[in-house]
Amino acid sequence: MLSANERRDFIYRYVHENQLASYNDLAELTNVSHMTIRRDVQILEREGKIIRVNGGIQLSALLSQELPWQDKSYLNHKIKKELGKFAFSRISEGTIVYLDAGTTTFEIACSIPDNFSVTVVTNDFSISRVLMNKPGVDLFHVGGKVDKRNYSCVGLSAANFIKAQNIDLAFLSTSSWDLKHGISTPYEGKAIVKQTVISVANRNILVSDSSKYGKYGFYTACPLSSVDEIITDSISGECKKSLKDIDSPRITFVDIF
C-alpha cells in the first residue's frame, strides 16, 4: 500500500504521462476509495499541479514543478529518441555545440557517433556520462549549483561559465512552451542558464515534444522568436495548428512512426 505522499506522486506522474485521468482509473490503480482519491486531488489542485475536469483530472497549464529526470525519461521516449536523431542532423563536425539539460537533448547526445569530431558543452550530468565514452567528443561540463532532481547545474555560476564560451549551435530543452509565454520553467536557476546560452550562441534550436506545448512555468526564459528553429513532433493537433502560420522561428515537425 502506497503512503499518501507516494500516492499523490503516482497520480501526478500518471497524469503527466496520460494527460488525463479519471477518478475510477486512479482508484483502481492505487487500490484506494474514490473518497481518498478526491482528497488527494484536492491537495494536488491546491498545489497548482492539476485541475479538475468532468469525471477526472488533467495537468494544470501552469507547471508548478517538473518531474525528476528519471521519471521524465520514460515519458514519450520513442518521440524523444526520434527528435534526438533528427536534431543530430543539424550538427556539423568541428563545431562547438551546447546541449541543454533534458531528456530530449540526452537523445541528441546518444545519437552522436563515437568518432564524430565535435566539442560539446553541457550542464547535464547524464549527457556528460554518455559523451565521456565517445572518443571524438571534446567535452566541457558546466559547473554551478546542482539540481539533484534533474541531474544538472543551474544558476548564476553555471551561467557565468557559459558566458565565457563561444558556442556555434545550442540545443535548448524545456518542459513548457507556447506562443504567449515562450520557453518557460518553474525554476529561476534554469531560466538564467537558458537566457545566457541564447545570448552567446550563434544559432539556437529548441527541441521539445508537442505534449509540452500549451504549458507554462513561472519564469520565462525567452520568447519563441529568440530561437532560430523549433524541432517538435506532429502528434499534437493543437501544437501544429497554433504554429503552422508563424514566420519566425522556423518550425520543423518530425513525423513519428
Coordinates of C-alpha atoms in Angstrom, one line a residue:
M1 CA 0.0 0.0 0.0
L2 CA 1.3 3.4 -1.0
S3 CA 1.6 6.2 1.6
A4 CA -0.4 9.4 1.0
N5 CA 2.7 11.2 -0.4
E6 CA 3.7 8.3 -2.6
R7 CA 0.1 8.0 -3.9
R8 CA -0.1 11.7 -4.8
D9 CA 3.3 11.4 -6.6
F10 CA 2.0 8.5 -8.5
I11 CA -1.1 10.4 -9.5
Y12 CA 0.9 13.4 -10.7
R13 CA 3.3 11.1 -12.8
Y14 CA 0.3 9.3 -14.2
V15 CA -1.4 12.5 -15.4
H16 CA 1.9 13.7 -16.9
E17 CA 2.1 10.5 -18.9
N18 CA -1.5 10.2 -19.9
Q19 CA -2.6 13.9 -20.0
L20 CA -6.0 13.0 -18.4
A21 CA -7.1 10.6 -15.7
S22 CA -10.5 9.5 -14.4
Y23 CA -11.3 9.0 -10.7
N24 CA -12.2 5.4 -11.5
D25 CA -8.8 4.6 -13.0
L26 CA -6.9 6.3 -10.2
A27 CA -8.9 4.5 -7.5
E28 CA -8.3 1.2 -9.2
L29 CA -4.6 1.8 -9.9
T30 CA -3.9 2.9 -6.3
N31 CA -6.3 0.4 -4.6
V32 CA -8.0 3.1 -2.5
S33 CA -11.5 4.5 -2.4
H34 CA -12.9 7.3 -4.5
M35 CA -13.2 9.5 -1.4
T36 CA -9.4 9.1 -0.8
I37 CA -8.6 9.9 -4.5
R38 CA -10.8 13.0 -4.3
R39 CA -8.9 14.2 -1.2
D40 CA -5.6 13.6 -3.0
V41 CA -6.9 15.5 -6.0
Q42 CA -7.9 18.5 -3.8
I43 CA -4.4 18.7 -2.3
L44 CA -2.7 18.4 -5.8
E45 CA -5.1 21.1 -7.1
R46 CA -4.2 23.4 -4.2
E47 CA -0.6 22.9 -5.0
G48 CA -1.3 24.0 -8.6
K49 CA -0.2 20.7 -10.2
I50 CA -3.5 19.6 -11.7
I51 CA -7.0 20.9 -12.4
R52 CA -10.3 19.0 -12.0
V53 CA -12.4 18.3 -15.1
N54 CA -15.7 16.4 -15.5
G55 CA -15.1 12.9 -14.0
G56 CA -11.4 13.3 -13.5
I57 CA -8.3 15.5 -13.6
Q58 CA -5.7 16.9 -16.1
L59 CA -2.5 18.7 -15.8
S60 CA -2.6 22.4 -15.0
A61 CA -1.3 24.6 -17.8
L62 CA 0.8 26.3 -15.2
L63 CA 3.7 24.0 -14.5
S64 CA 4.5 24.4 -10.8
Q65 CA 7.3 21.8 -10.7
E66 CA 9.0 19.3 -13.0
L67 CA 9.2 15.6 -12.6
P68 CA 12.6 14.1 -11.7
W69 CA 14.9 13.3 -14.6
Q70 CA 14.4 9.5 -14.2
D71 CA 10.6 9.9 -14.4
K72 CA 10.7 12.3 -17.4
S73 CA 13.0 9.9 -19.3
Y74 CA 10.2 7.3 -19.6
L75 CA 7.6 9.8 -20.9
N76 CA 7.2 9.8 -24.7
H77 CA 10.6 8.1 -25.0
K78 CA 10.1 7.0 -28.6
I79 CA 9.3 10.5 -29.7
K80 CA 12.3 12.0 -27.8
K81 CA 14.5 9.4 -29.5
E82 CA 13.3 10.3 -33.0
L83 CA 13.6 14.0 -32.2
G84 CA 17.2 13.5 -30.9
K85 CA 18.2 11.6 -34.1
F86 CA 16.7 14.3 -36.3
A87 CA 18.3 17.1 -34.3
F88 CA 21.7 15.5 -34.7
S89 CA 21.5 16.1 -38.4
R90 CA 21.8 19.8 -37.7
I91 CA 25.3 19.3 -36.2
S92 CA 28.5 19.7 -38.3
E93 CA 31.8 18.2 -37.4
G94 CA 34.4 20.6 -35.9
T95 CA 31.8 22.9 -34.3
I96 CA 31.1 23.8 -30.7
V97 CA 27.6 22.6 -29.6
Y98 CA 25.7 23.3 -26.3
L99 CA 23.3 20.6 -25.1
D100 CA 20.9 21.9 -22.5
A101 CA 19.9 19.7 -19.6
G102 CA 17.0 17.4 -20.5
T103 CA 15.8 14.0 -21.6
T104 CA 15.3 15.0 -25.2
T105 CA 18.8 16.6 -25.5
F106 CA 20.1 13.4 -23.9
E107 CA 18.8 11.6 -27.0
I108 CA 20.8 14.0 -29.2
A109 CA 23.9 13.0 -27.2
C110 CA 23.1 9.4 -27.7
S111 CA 22.9 9.9 -31.5
I112 CA 26.4 11.3 -31.8
P113 CA 28.7 8.6 -33.3
D114 CA 31.7 7.6 -31.3
N115 CA 34.3 9.2 -33.6
F116 CA 32.3 12.2 -34.7
S117 CA 34.5 15.2 -34.1
V118 CA 32.7 17.9 -32.1
T119 CA 33.1 20.0 -29.0
V120 CA 30.1 19.7 -26.6
V121 CA 29.3 22.0 -23.7
T122 CA 26.6 20.7 -21.3
N123 CA 25.2 21.3 -17.9
D124 CA 23.6 17.8 -17.7
F125 CA 25.4 15.0 -15.8
S126 CA 23.6 12.3 -17.8
I127 CA 24.7 13.8 -21.1
S128 CA 28.3 14.1 -19.9
R129 CA 28.3 10.4 -18.8
V130 CA 27.2 9.3 -22.3
L131 CA 29.7 11.6 -24.1
M132 CA 32.7 10.6 -22.0
N133 CA 32.6 7.3 -23.8
K134 CA 32.8 8.9 -27.3
P135 CA 36.5 9.4 -28.4
G136 CA 35.6 12.1 -31.0
V137 CA 33.8 14.4 -28.5
D138 CA 35.8 17.1 -26.7
L139 CA 33.6 17.6 -23.6
F140 CA 33.1 20.6 -21.2
H141 CA 30.8 20.2 -18.3
V142 CA 29.2 23.4 -16.8
G143 CA 29.7 23.8 -13.1
G144 CA 27.4 25.5 -10.6
K145 CA 24.6 24.7 -8.2
V146 CA 23.5 21.1 -8.7
D147 CA 19.8 20.4 -9.3
K148 CA 19.6 16.9 -7.9
R149 CA 16.2 16.1 -9.3
N150 CA 17.3 16.9 -12.8
Y151 CA 21.0 15.9 -12.7
S152 CA 22.1 19.3 -13.9
C153 CA 23.9 22.5 -12.9
V154 CA 21.9 25.7 -12.8
G155 CA 22.0 29.3 -11.6
L156 CA 24.5 32.2 -11.8
S157 CA 27.7 30.1 -11.5
A158 CA 26.6 27.9 -14.4
A159 CA 25.6 31.0 -16.4
N160 CA 28.9 32.7 -15.8
F161 CA 30.8 29.7 -17.1
I162 CA 28.7 29.7 -20.3
K163 CA 29.3 33.4 -20.8
A164 CA 32.9 32.7 -21.5
Q165 CA 32.2 30.1 -24.2
N166 CA 31.9 30.7 -27.9
I167 CA 29.1 28.4 -29.0
D168 CA 28.2 27.7 -32.6
L169 CA 24.9 25.9 -32.0
A170 CA 22.8 25.5 -28.9
F171 CA 20.0 22.9 -28.4
L172 CA 17.6 24.1 -25.8
S173 CA 15.1 21.9 -23.8
T174 CA 12.0 22.8 -21.9
S175 CA 9.1 21.2 -20.1
S176 CA 6.7 24.0 -21.1
W177 CA 6.4 26.3 -24.1
D178 CA 3.7 28.1 -26.1
L179 CA 3.3 31.3 -28.2
K180 CA 2.2 33.5 -25.3
H181 CA 4.8 32.6 -22.7
G182 CA 7.6 31.4 -24.9
I183 CA 10.1 28.9 -23.4
S184 CA 9.4 28.9 -19.6
T185 CA 10.3 26.9 -16.5
P186 CA 9.2 26.8 -12.8
Y187 CA 12.8 27.4 -11.7
E188 CA 14.7 30.7 -11.8
G189 CA 18.1 28.9 -12.0
K190 CA 17.1 27.1 -15.2
A191 CA 15.8 30.3 -16.8
I192 CA 19.1 32.1 -16.1
V193 CA 21.1 29.4 -17.8
K194 CA 18.8 29.3 -20.9
Q195 CA 18.9 33.1 -21.2
T196 CA 22.7 33.1 -21.1
V197 CA 23.0 30.3 -23.7
I198 CA 20.7 32.2 -26.1
S199 CA 22.8 35.3 -25.7
V200 CA 26.1 33.7 -26.6
A201 CA 25.2 31.0 -29.2
N202 CA 25.3 31.9 -32.9
R203 CA 22.3 29.6 -33.5
N204 CA 19.7 28.3 -31.1
I205 CA 17.3 25.4 -31.6
L206 CA 14.5 24.3 -29.3
V207 CA 13.9 20.6 -29.3
S208 CA 10.8 19.6 -27.4
D209 CA 7.9 17.1 -27.9
S210 CA 4.5 18.5 -28.6
S211 CA 3.0 17.2 -25.3
K212 CA 4.8 20.1 -23.5
Y213 CA 3.1 22.7 -25.8
G214 CA 0.4 24.8 -24.1
K215 CA 2.1 24.7 -20.6
Y216 CA 4.0 27.4 -18.9
G217 CA 6.2 28.0 -15.9
F218 CA 6.6 31.0 -13.6
Y219 CA 9.8 32.1 -15.2
T220 CA 10.0 32.9 -19.0
A221 CA 13.4 32.2 -20.4
C222 CA 12.7 33.8 -23.8
P223 CA 10.0 34.3 -26.4
L224 CA 9.9 31.7 -29.1
S225 CA 11.2 34.4 -31.6
S226 CA 14.5 34.3 -29.7
V227 CA 15.3 30.8 -31.2
D228 CA 16.1 30.1 -34.8
E229 CA 14.3 26.8 -35.1
I230 CA 11.9 24.6 -33.2
I231 CA 12.1 20.9 -33.7
T232 CA 9.0 19.0 -32.5
D233 CA 6.7 16.2 -33.4
S234 CA 3.5 16.4 -35.4
I235 CA 1.3 14.4 -33.0
S236 CA -0.5 17.3 -31.1
G237 CA -3.1 18.9 -33.3
E238 CA -3.2 21.9 -31.0
C239 CA 0.5 22.5 -31.3
K240 CA 0.6 22.1 -35.1
K241 CA -2.4 24.4 -35.6
S242 CA -1.0 27.1 -33.4
L243 CA 2.4 27.2 -35.0
K244 CA 1.7 26.5 -38.7
D245 CA 1.2 30.1 -39.7
I246 CA 4.1 31.8 -37.8
D247 CA 7.0 33.1 -39.9
S248 CA 9.7 33.0 -37.2
P249 CA 11.2 30.9 -35.9
R250 CA 11.4 28.1 -38.4
I251 CA 9.2 25.1 -37.3
T252 CA 10.2 21.6 -38.2
F253 CA 7.6 18.9 -37.5
V254 CA 9.2 15.4 -37.3
D255 CA 6.8 12.5 -38.2
I256 CA 6.9 9.7 -35.7
F257 CA 6.1 6.2 -36.9

